[in-house]
Structures are given as C-alpha cells and as structure tokens.
Short mmCIF file of C-alpha atoms in Angstrom, two decimals:
data_model
loop_
_atom_site.label_atom_id
_atom_site.label_comp_id
_atom_site.label_asym_id
_atom_site.label_seq_id
_atom_site.Cartn_x
_atom_site.Cartn_y
_atom_site.Cartn_z
CA MET A 22 98.83 67.78 55.35
CA LYS A 23 99.24 67.43 51.55
CA HIS A 24 102.10 64.95 51.97
CA LEU A 25 99.99 63.00 54.44
CA ALA A 26 97.04 62.86 52.07
CA THR A 27 99.31 61.72 49.19
CA CYS A 28 100.62 58.93 51.48
CA LEU A 29 97.15 57.80 52.45
CA LEU A 30 96.06 57.78 48.79
CA LEU A 31 99.12 55.61 47.91
CA LEU A 32 98.40 53.29 50.72
CA SER A 33 94.76 52.95 49.62
CA VAL A 34 95.85 52.09 46.06
CA SER A 35 98.30 49.53 47.51
CA LEU A 36 95.73 47.87 49.67
CA THR A 37 93.14 47.77 46.84
CA HIS A 38 95.77 46.11 44.60
CA ALA A 39 96.68 43.59 47.36
CA ALA A 40 92.98 42.80 47.87
CA ALA A 41 92.58 42.21 44.14
CA GLU A 42 95.42 39.82 44.00
CA PRO A 43 93.90 36.28 44.38
CA ALA A 44 95.28 34.02 47.10
CA PHE A 45 97.39 31.17 45.75
CA ALA A 46 95.03 28.23 46.20
CA PRO A 47 94.79 26.36 42.93
CA LYS A 48 91.99 23.80 42.66
CA SER A 49 93.32 22.42 39.34
CA MET A 50 96.55 22.39 37.38
CA ALA A 51 98.35 21.48 34.24
CA TYR A 52 101.92 20.31 33.97
CA VAL A 53 103.31 20.24 30.52
CA LEU A 54 107.07 20.03 29.86
CA GLN A 55 106.93 19.17 26.22
CA ALA A 56 104.63 21.85 24.90
CA ASP A 57 105.68 21.32 21.34
CA LYS A 58 103.92 17.96 21.58
CA LEU A 59 100.67 19.46 22.97
CA ALA A 60 99.51 20.84 19.70
CA SER A 61 100.48 20.97 15.98
CA SER A 62 101.97 24.49 16.21
CA ARG A 63 103.40 26.85 18.84
CA ALA A 64 100.48 29.25 18.50
CA ASP A 65 98.03 26.36 18.92
CA ALA A 66 99.86 25.18 22.10
CA VAL A 67 99.58 28.62 23.49
CA GLN A 68 95.82 28.77 22.84
CA LYS A 69 95.32 25.28 24.18
CA LEU A 70 96.99 26.10 27.40
CA ALA A 71 95.15 29.54 27.56
CA SER A 72 91.77 27.84 27.21
CA CYS A 73 92.30 24.79 29.45
CA ASP A 74 90.51 26.22 32.49
CA ARG A 75 93.26 25.24 34.92
CA ASP A 76 94.17 27.45 37.91
CA LEU A 77 97.90 26.71 37.80
CA ILE A 78 99.89 25.90 34.73
CA VAL A 79 103.52 24.61 35.00
CA VAL A 80 105.51 24.59 31.80
CA ASP A 81 109.22 24.27 31.04
CA ALA A 82 110.97 27.66 30.90
CA ALA A 83 111.69 26.91 27.23
CA PHE A 84 108.84 26.11 24.84
CA SER A 85 111.22 23.75 23.04
CA SER A 86 114.79 23.54 21.76
CA ASP A 87 113.59 26.19 19.28
CA GLY A 88 113.42 28.83 21.96
CA ASP A 89 112.00 30.27 25.28
CA TRP A 90 108.59 31.32 25.93
CA THR A 91 108.04 35.02 25.30
CA PRO A 92 106.44 37.33 27.88
CA ALA A 93 103.55 37.91 25.42
CA GLU A 94 102.93 34.16 25.28
CA ILE A 95 103.00 33.75 29.11
CA GLU A 96 100.57 36.72 29.38
CA THR A 97 98.18 35.11 26.80
CA ILE A 98 98.20 31.89 28.74
CA ARG A 99 97.73 33.66 32.11
CA ALA A 100 94.88 35.73 30.73
CA GLY A 101 92.87 32.69 29.77
CA LYS A 102 91.41 32.40 33.29
CA LYS A 103 91.01 34.98 36.13
CA GLY A 104 93.52 34.41 38.90
CA ARG A 105 95.64 31.89 36.97
CA ARG A 106 99.25 31.64 37.69
CA VAL A 107 101.84 30.35 35.22
CA VAL A 108 105.15 29.05 36.56
CA ALA A 109 108.37 27.90 34.91
CA TYR A 110 109.85 24.47 35.50
CA VAL A 111 113.59 24.40 36.31
CA SER A 112 115.76 21.56 37.41
CA ILE A 113 118.16 22.71 40.18
CA GLY A 114 119.66 19.33 41.24
CA GLU A 115 120.80 17.85 38.01
CA ALA A 116 122.48 19.12 34.87
CA GLU A 117 120.66 18.33 31.61
CA ASP A 118 122.70 17.79 28.45
CA TYR A 119 119.99 19.51 26.32
CA ARG A 120 120.25 22.84 28.03
CA PRO A 121 122.15 25.87 26.69
CA TYR A 122 124.72 25.70 29.56
CA TRP A 123 125.83 22.18 28.73
CA LYS A 124 129.14 21.57 27.00
CA LYS A 125 129.89 18.42 25.04
CA SER A 126 133.34 18.23 26.50
CA TRP A 127 131.76 17.48 29.95
CA ASP A 128 131.04 13.87 28.65
CA ALA A 129 132.37 13.68 25.18
CA ASP A 130 132.19 9.95 24.90
CA GLN A 131 128.66 9.97 26.41
CA ASN A 132 129.47 7.08 28.88
CA GLY A 133 127.59 8.76 31.66
CA LYS A 134 130.72 9.71 33.52
CA PRO A 135 132.14 13.15 33.66
CA ASP A 136 135.33 13.73 31.49
CA ALA A 137 138.49 15.49 32.71
CA ALA A 138 137.27 18.76 31.20
CA ALA A 139 134.09 18.70 33.12
CA PRO A 140 133.50 21.07 36.06
CA LYS A 141 133.95 19.75 39.60
CA PHE A 142 130.19 20.10 40.30
CA LEU A 143 129.22 17.46 37.72
CA ASN A 144 128.59 13.96 38.95
CA ALA A 145 127.53 10.73 37.20
CA GLU A 146 124.55 10.43 34.91
CA ASN A 147 121.22 9.42 36.48
CA PRO A 148 120.61 5.89 35.27
CA ASP A 149 116.82 6.46 35.24
CA TRP A 150 117.08 9.49 33.02
CA LYS A 151 119.49 9.50 30.18
CA GLY A 152 121.23 12.89 29.65
CA ASN A 153 120.58 13.98 33.24
CA TYR A 154 123.61 14.29 35.44
CA ARG A 155 123.74 14.50 39.23
CA VAL A 156 125.38 17.70 40.46
CA ARG A 157 127.04 18.96 43.68
CA TYR A 158 124.32 21.53 43.95
CA TRP A 159 125.96 23.33 46.89
CA GLN A 160 129.10 24.26 44.88
CA PRO A 161 129.21 27.93 43.69
CA GLU A 162 130.13 27.11 40.13
CA TRP A 163 126.78 25.22 39.63
CA GLN A 164 124.75 27.89 41.40
CA GLN A 165 126.41 30.61 39.18
CA ILE A 166 125.21 28.66 36.13
CA MET A 167 121.65 28.31 37.33
CA LEU A 168 120.93 31.69 38.93
CA PRO A 169 120.89 33.45 35.55
CA ALA A 170 118.27 30.88 34.51
CA VAL A 171 116.21 32.19 37.52
CA ASP A 172 116.69 35.77 36.41
CA LYS A 173 115.45 34.75 32.83
CA VAL A 174 112.35 33.13 34.27
CA VAL A 175 111.58 36.40 36.06
CA ALA A 176 112.15 38.40 32.89
CA GLN A 177 109.79 36.14 31.00
CA ALA A 178 106.99 37.31 33.13
CA PHE A 179 106.25 33.91 34.77
CA ASP A 180 104.44 34.13 38.20
CA GLY A 181 106.89 31.76 39.77
CA ILE A 182 109.30 28.84 39.48
CA TYR A 183 108.68 25.15 39.87
CA LEU A 184 111.88 23.58 41.15
CA ASP A 185 112.73 19.95 40.24
CA ILE A 186 115.30 17.48 41.70
CA VAL A 187 115.11 19.28 45.07
CA ASP A 188 115.46 15.73 46.47
CA ALA A 189 118.99 15.53 45.08
CA PHE A 190 120.23 15.33 48.64
CA GLU A 191 118.94 11.68 48.77
CA PHE A 192 121.62 10.63 46.34
CA TYR A 193 124.33 11.82 48.73
CA GLU A 194 122.64 10.39 51.78
CA TYR A 195 122.87 6.85 50.41
CA ASP A 196 125.60 4.88 52.29
CA ALA A 197 127.09 2.17 50.15
CA ALA A 198 128.66 0.31 53.08
CA THR A 199 125.25 -0.25 54.76
CA GLN A 200 123.20 -0.08 51.58
CA GLY A 201 120.84 2.35 53.23
CA TRP A 202 120.14 5.97 53.53
CA LEU A 203 121.43 8.18 56.43
CA ASP A 204 119.06 11.00 57.26
CA ASP A 205 120.70 14.39 57.77
CA ARG A 206 124.00 13.07 56.62
CA PRO A 207 126.75 15.65 56.97
CA ASN A 208 128.42 17.04 53.83
CA PRO A 209 132.18 17.13 54.33
CA GLU A 210 132.54 19.93 51.93
CA THR A 211 130.23 22.37 53.72
CA GLY A 212 130.16 21.12 57.28
CA LYS A 213 126.27 21.21 57.08
CA THR A 214 123.93 18.33 56.19
CA TYR A 215 123.03 17.70 52.53
CA ARG A 216 119.45 18.65 53.36
CA GLN A 217 120.53 21.97 54.82
CA ASP A 218 122.61 22.59 51.74
CA MET A 219 119.51 22.11 49.61
CA ILE A 220 117.44 24.40 51.85
CA ASN A 221 120.13 26.98 51.50
CA TRP A 222 120.14 26.60 47.68
CA VAL A 223 116.37 27.03 47.38
CA THR A 224 116.64 30.00 49.70
CA THR A 225 119.14 31.63 47.48
CA ILE A 226 116.89 31.05 44.45
CA ALA A 227 113.87 32.45 46.22
CA GLN A 228 115.68 35.50 47.43
CA ARG A 229 117.18 36.15 43.99
CA ALA A 230 113.84 36.11 42.28
CA ARG A 231 111.84 37.93 44.96
CA ALA A 232 114.35 40.75 45.14
CA SER A 233 112.92 41.96 41.79
CA ARG A 234 109.52 40.27 41.88
CA PRO A 235 108.05 40.30 45.51
CA GLY A 236 105.52 37.54 45.85
CA PHE A 237 107.24 35.38 43.24
CA LEU A 238 105.98 31.77 43.79
CA VAL A 239 108.57 29.20 44.64
CA ILE A 240 107.28 25.67 44.32
CA PRO A 241 109.67 22.67 44.98
CA GLN A 242 108.73 19.23 43.78
CA ASN A 243 109.11 16.21 46.13
CA ALA A 244 111.79 16.27 48.92
CA THR A 245 108.94 16.38 51.57
CA GLN A 246 111.62 15.63 54.23
CA LEU A 247 112.63 19.22 54.10
CA LEU A 248 109.28 20.28 55.40
CA ALA A 249 110.55 19.29 58.80
CA HIS A 250 112.37 22.66 58.75
CA ALA A 251 110.13 25.59 59.74
CA ASP A 252 112.12 28.09 57.71
CA TYR A 253 111.71 25.95 54.64
CA ARG A 254 108.02 25.79 55.12
CA GLU A 255 107.87 29.48 55.47
CA LEU A 256 109.96 30.03 52.37
CA ILE A 257 107.98 27.93 49.84
CA SER A 258 104.67 28.96 48.24
CA ALA A 259 103.44 25.37 47.81
CA ILE A 260 104.86 21.89 47.19
CA GLY A 261 104.51 19.44 44.31
CA VAL A 262 104.48 15.73 45.08
CA GLU A 263 104.64 12.89 42.53
CA ASP A 264 103.33 9.33 42.79
CA LEU A 265 101.51 9.89 46.14
CA PHE A 266 98.19 8.06 45.53
CA VAL A 267 98.77 6.02 42.44
CA ALA A 268 101.14 3.10 41.42
CA ASP A 269 100.62 2.30 37.81
CA LYS A 270 97.17 0.53 37.76
CA LYS A 271 96.54 0.50 41.43
CA LEU A 272 96.02 2.97 44.23
CA ARG A 273 98.75 3.09 46.89
CA THR A 274 97.72 1.88 50.32
CA GLU A 275 97.55 4.33 53.20
CA LYS A 276 100.66 2.66 54.62
CA GLN A 277 102.55 3.24 51.45
CA SER A 278 101.59 6.98 51.35
CA ARG A 279 101.96 7.52 55.18
CA TYR A 280 105.70 8.51 55.16
CA VAL A 281 105.07 11.35 52.81
CA LEU A 282 101.79 12.38 54.17
CA ASN A 283 103.34 12.76 57.67
CA PHE A 284 105.67 15.46 56.22
CA LEU A 285 102.88 17.13 54.29
CA ALA A 286 100.71 17.43 57.40
CA GLN A 287 103.16 20.03 58.67
CA LEU A 288 102.03 22.41 55.90
CA LYS A 289 98.46 22.53 57.00
CA PRO A 290 98.83 25.19 59.72
CA GLY A 291 100.28 27.51 57.04
CA SER A 292 97.77 26.49 54.52
CA LYS A 293 100.34 26.01 51.74
CA PRO A 294 98.87 24.16 48.74
CA VAL A 295 99.85 20.60 48.09
CA LEU A 296 99.99 19.78 44.35
CA VAL A 297 99.96 16.04 43.67
CA ILE A 298 100.93 14.71 40.24
CA ASP A 299 100.15 11.03 39.63
CA TYR A 300 100.73 8.95 36.53
CA PRO A 301 97.91 6.28 36.38
CA LYS A 302 97.97 3.50 33.74
CA SER A 303 94.29 2.69 34.21
CA ALA A 304 91.33 5.05 33.86
CA ALA A 305 89.47 2.85 36.22
CA ILE A 306 91.26 4.31 39.34
CA HIS A 307 90.80 8.02 38.43
CA ALA A 308 87.72 8.55 40.48
CA ALA A 309 89.28 6.85 43.58
CA ALA A 310 92.45 9.03 43.19
CA PHE A 311 90.52 12.14 43.12
CA GLU A 312 88.45 11.05 46.17
CA ALA A 313 91.74 10.31 48.07
CA ALA A 314 93.13 13.75 47.15
CA ALA A 315 89.85 15.55 48.17
CA GLN A 316 90.00 13.83 51.58
CA GLN A 317 93.39 15.37 52.13
CA GLY A 318 92.47 18.70 50.70
CA PHE A 319 95.16 18.36 47.97
CA THR A 320 95.06 19.47 44.26
CA LEU A 321 95.45 16.43 42.00
CA LEU A 322 96.63 16.14 38.37
CA LEU A 323 96.40 12.82 36.65
CA THR A 324 98.65 12.88 33.49
CA ASP A 325 101.26 11.04 31.49
CA ARG A 326 104.78 10.67 32.85
CA GLN A 327 106.20 12.25 29.82
CA LEU A 328 104.20 15.39 30.59
CA THR A 329 103.05 15.91 27.03
CA LYS A 330 99.29 16.41 27.78
CA LEU A 331 96.93 18.43 29.92
CA GLY A 332 95.80 15.44 31.80
CA GLU A 333 92.87 15.59 34.16
CA SER A 334 92.60 17.83 37.29
CA LYS A 335 89.88 18.95 39.42
#
C-alpha cells in the first residue's frame, strides 16, 4: 500500500507539472539572428529580448562570433514573459563558412566551388547568400557534423530548435534538361526521394534532442510540401513560413499564396502553429498583412530581412 501511495503521489505531481506547462500556441514572436546588432552591448541585447513581450523568440544558437548564448542568458530571456519559449536557429541544409565546423581548405580560393580537400557532402555556394554552401544533407558525414550542434542547443537550455534550409531538397529536384522541378524526385544515392531524405534528417534531429529533452520543440522553416506526409506533420511542433502575405511593398494575391496555403491547411486538424515571417518594405501594408494572418489563424512577424530587429508582431 505504501508503494501504491508513493506512485499515486508521483503521478499527481507529474500531472500537476504537465497542467502547468503552457500549450505551445504563440500569438507573437521575435526572430533575431544578429543579436549583436540589436543593442549596444550583449547585456542590453539580453534585456531587450527579455522585455519585448513576445511569446516566442527565435535567436541564432550563437550570440555572435564572440560566443554562444549561455544557459543563464537564455533563462533570463525566457523569464521575461510567462509561458515564453526561446528556440535556437540552426541551418541544416547548407554549410556556412562562418561556423566553427567550417575549414578554409573546403574553398580556399573562395570561388564558390568546393576544392579537392572538401568533404563529399559539400556542394556549390548558394548564389543568393554568399558564404552559404549547398550540402548533400542525407550523407552521414554532414549529419555527424550537425548533430553535436543539436546537442549543444539542448545543453544551452533552449526550449527547441528552429531549422532552416529544410527546403534544400528543392535544389536537387530541379531538372536542368526541362528547366523545371520534379516533385518527389528520387535520390540515386539513397533510393528514396529527396523529400523523404529530408524528412528522415529532421526526424533524426528531433529524436536526438527529445531523447534527452522530451517535448523539445522542433520547428522547420518553409518546405511546406513536406506537410503532405502525415508522419512529418506529427513530428514537428510548428512551422515557420517566409514571404507568405507580403512581396516588398505590396500584399501577395490570394492566388500567389494559395500553393503554400494548401499545404498549411493540412496542419489545422492537429492545431500546429503556423509562424509567418514577412519582410515588408512599406509600413502602409502592415495592417492589411496582420488582417490576412488573423483570417488564417496564423502568427505574423513583420521584420527586416537581415533579422537584426524585433519587428512587429501581434
């Protein structure tokens, strides 16, 4: 009987703790990847984030090239608002030449093409983002580089991870012969589609983090096509989507947004949050953008594309 009473007590404590844990349904967010430009000092940046009144805060896993965020800093930011979650940005579909894992010998002449000394997973530089190189994300050597970064994010006391370049499969789906994209194109290296290879990669990351931190948030950015897979929808905690409602100084038409919205509609039965990040170049369209997001039940952030500011979110 004593053993049973102890078990019931532990169950009660567990249920109380679970009830106290707020559901992940952010109504506002911040997305700052250059926190060293947010304020004049690191301490001021921490306080600015802590006091910004946003439900979700996404920051790069590193404060700057000077070092990573400390668990104490993450706790200070999180404590600024009840129920707030702080998650770490990590790019999993491209290699960045400013990260600790990068070796100069991979592209010594900086011509955007991997040198002979580069690992086999490294592909050409992304022409739209200097210093960012496509990778063969399914290859074990790349994953063995990135998984310790996931471990570090968990150790830094983040509440989750925000995964970028999940849409890397689109690069490999492009067919030069037809100058078009082939949906679900097979990957000859794995025998699966490039999309399934990405789902498997995100699954590996989620399992790695959640093995030590159950409930760890996993939020991919873009790649809404993957929502067609039920196991992927179940795996993720939310999805981030860029450029959904805004195109510079104008709102996108419903027709322009429909392709992505059709995939996002598949999340509604599971009530997974949709986090929209738009980059308007005119304040005149802010109100209309927020109205469009409210109609869909999405959380919207309007900010600068360099992600140096808190932006506007509600």
